[in-house]
Structures are given as structure tokens and as C-alpha cells.
Coordinates of C-alpha atoms in Angstrom, one line a residue:
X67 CA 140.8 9.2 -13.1
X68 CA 140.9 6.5 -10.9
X69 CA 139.5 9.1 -8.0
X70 CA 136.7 9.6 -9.7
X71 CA 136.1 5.8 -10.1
X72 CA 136.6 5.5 -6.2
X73 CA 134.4 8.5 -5.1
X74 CA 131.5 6.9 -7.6
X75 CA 132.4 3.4 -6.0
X76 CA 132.3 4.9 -2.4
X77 CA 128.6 6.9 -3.7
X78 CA 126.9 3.5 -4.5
X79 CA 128.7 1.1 -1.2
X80 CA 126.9 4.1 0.6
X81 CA 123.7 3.8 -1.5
X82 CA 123.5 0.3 -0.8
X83 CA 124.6 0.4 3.3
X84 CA 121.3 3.5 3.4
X85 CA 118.4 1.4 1.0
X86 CA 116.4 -1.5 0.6
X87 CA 112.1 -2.2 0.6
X88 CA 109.8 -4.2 -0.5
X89 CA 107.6 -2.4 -3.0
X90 CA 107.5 -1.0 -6.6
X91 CA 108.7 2.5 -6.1
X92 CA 112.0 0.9 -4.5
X93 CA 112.3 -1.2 -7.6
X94 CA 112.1 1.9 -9.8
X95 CA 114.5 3.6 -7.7
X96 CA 116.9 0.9 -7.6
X97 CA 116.9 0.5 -11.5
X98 CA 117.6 4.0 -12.0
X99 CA 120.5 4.0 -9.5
X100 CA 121.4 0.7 -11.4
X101 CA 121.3 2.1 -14.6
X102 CA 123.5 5.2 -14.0
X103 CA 126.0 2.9 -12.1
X104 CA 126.3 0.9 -15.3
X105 CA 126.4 3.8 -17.3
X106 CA 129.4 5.4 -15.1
X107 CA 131.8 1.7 -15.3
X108 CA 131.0 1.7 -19.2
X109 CA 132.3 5.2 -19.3
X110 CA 135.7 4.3 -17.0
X111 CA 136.0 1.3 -19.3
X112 CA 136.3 3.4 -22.4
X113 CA 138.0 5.8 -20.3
X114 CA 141.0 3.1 -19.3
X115 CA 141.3 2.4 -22.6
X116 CA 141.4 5.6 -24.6
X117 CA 144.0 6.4 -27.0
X118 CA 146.5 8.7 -24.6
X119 CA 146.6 11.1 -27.5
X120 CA 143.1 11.7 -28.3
X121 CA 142.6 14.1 -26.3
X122 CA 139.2 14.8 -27.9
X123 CA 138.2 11.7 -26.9
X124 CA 139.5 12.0 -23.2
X125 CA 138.1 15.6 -22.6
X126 CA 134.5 13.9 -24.1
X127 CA 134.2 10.8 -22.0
X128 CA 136.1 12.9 -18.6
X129 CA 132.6 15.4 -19.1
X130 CA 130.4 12.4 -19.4
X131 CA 132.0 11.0 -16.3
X132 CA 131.4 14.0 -14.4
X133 CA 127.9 14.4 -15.8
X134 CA 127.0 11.3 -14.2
X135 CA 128.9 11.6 -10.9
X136 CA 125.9 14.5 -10.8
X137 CA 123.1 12.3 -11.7
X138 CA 124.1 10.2 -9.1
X139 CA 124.6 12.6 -6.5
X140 CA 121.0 14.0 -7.2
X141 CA 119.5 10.5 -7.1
X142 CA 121.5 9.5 -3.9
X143 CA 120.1 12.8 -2.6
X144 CA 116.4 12.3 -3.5
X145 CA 116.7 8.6 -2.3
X146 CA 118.1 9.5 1.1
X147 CA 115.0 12.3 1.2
X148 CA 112.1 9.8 0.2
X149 CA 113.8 6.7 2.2
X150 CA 115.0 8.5 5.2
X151 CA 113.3 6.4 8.1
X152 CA 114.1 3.1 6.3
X153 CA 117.3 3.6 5.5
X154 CA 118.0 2.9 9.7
X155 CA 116.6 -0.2 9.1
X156 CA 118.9 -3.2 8.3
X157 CA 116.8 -5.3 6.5
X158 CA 115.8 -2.1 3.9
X159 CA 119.4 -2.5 3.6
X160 CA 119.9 -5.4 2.5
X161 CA 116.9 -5.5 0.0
X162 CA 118.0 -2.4 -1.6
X163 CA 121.6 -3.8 -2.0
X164 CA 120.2 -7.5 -3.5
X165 CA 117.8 -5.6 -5.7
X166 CA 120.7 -3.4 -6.9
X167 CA 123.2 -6.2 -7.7
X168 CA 119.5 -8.2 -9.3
X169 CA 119.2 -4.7 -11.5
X170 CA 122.7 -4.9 -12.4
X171 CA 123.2 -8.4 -13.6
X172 CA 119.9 -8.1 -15.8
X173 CA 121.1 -4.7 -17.5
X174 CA 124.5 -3.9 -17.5
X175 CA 126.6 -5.3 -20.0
X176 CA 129.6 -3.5 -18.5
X177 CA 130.6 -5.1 -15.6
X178 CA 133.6 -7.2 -15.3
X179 CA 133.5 -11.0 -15.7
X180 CA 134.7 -10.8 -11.8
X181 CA 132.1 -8.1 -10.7
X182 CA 129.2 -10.4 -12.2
X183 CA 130.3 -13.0 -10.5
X184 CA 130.8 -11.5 -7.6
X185 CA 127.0 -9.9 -7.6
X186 CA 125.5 -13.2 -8.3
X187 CA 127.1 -14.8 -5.4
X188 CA 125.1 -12.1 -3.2
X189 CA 121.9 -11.9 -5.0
X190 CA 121.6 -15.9 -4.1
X191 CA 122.4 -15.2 -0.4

């Protein structure tokens, strides 16, 4: 399990070394990106703490997990597609990443107490 966390983990440090820009679209794109990411910890949450013999339960929340690992994959992909010149640039970069962590704090209940913290340190850099 905890691979999976780490290769999701690894998808979105790369997301937010390739994006950034300042327009509408990026903010779209970001939010979506955002929204799966959040999705993905809620589901590793439940995952952590799921009842070792319900294997129902496991088996359920294992497919979600990989069902998103996909969705994030496919948007990584299309990002990297429409982004591709920007993402050289480093100041795309660092847009992309503050607008990520901005996304984040607003909409995802699931982050750790740490992890908020941690993001609203960066979004005031």
C-alpha cells in the first residue's frame, strides 16, 4: 500500500516541478489535479485505517485507489501535452505548485494537520 501512496506522491512532486501560469485554463487544470490528489489521500486514509479483516472493504478502497492512480496519470499526461513549452520554465513552475497547494487548502478536507500546515507556509512565500 504504502507504494502506491509513494508512486502517487512522486506523480504530483513531478506535477508540480513540470507546471505553473498565469491564466484561467491553468487554474482549472490545477483544481482538477487538486481535487484527484485529495481524493487519492482520503482514500489512503480510509485505507490505513481499514478493519484488517474486511476484506470487502480493502479490495473496494485498493480499486478506488488504483482507479485514481489512472485519472491522475491521464491528467499528468494531458497536462504535460497542453503545457509542454512552459513546463521548462521555472517560474510556470512555481505558479503551478502555489496554485496547487492554494487548491488544496481551500478543498481538501483530507490533508493532515502537518500537510496544511506545511502548504500554507509555501502558498505565503
Amino acid at each position: 500500500m504504502k507504494i502506491k501512496h509513494y508512486f502517487f506522491s512522486a506523480i504530483i512532486l513531478g506535477l508540480i516541478f513540470i507546471a505553473g501560469c498565469k491564466n484561467a485554463d491553468l487554474s482549472k487544470d490545477v483544481e482538477g489535479i487538486a481535487d484527484v490528489h485529495c481524493r487519492n489521500i482520503d482514500v489512503m486514509t480510509k485505507l490505513r485505517s481499514a478493519n484488517p479483516e474486511d476484506s470487502a472493504m480493502i479490495n473496494k478502497l485498493q480499486v478506488d485507489a488504483k482507479k485514481l492512480q489512472i485519472e491522475m496519470t491521464i491528467l499528468y499526461k494531458e497536462f504535460k501535452e497542453k503545457y509542454k513549452e512552459k513546463v521548462k520554465d521555472n517560474t510556470f513552475n512555481k505558479e503551478f505548485s502555489r496554485l496547487l497547494r492554494k487548491s488544496m487548502l481551500k478543498n481538501c478536507t483530507s490533508l493532515s494537520k502537518e500537510d496544511r500546515e506545511q502548504f500554507e507556509k509555501e502558498v505565503e512565500k
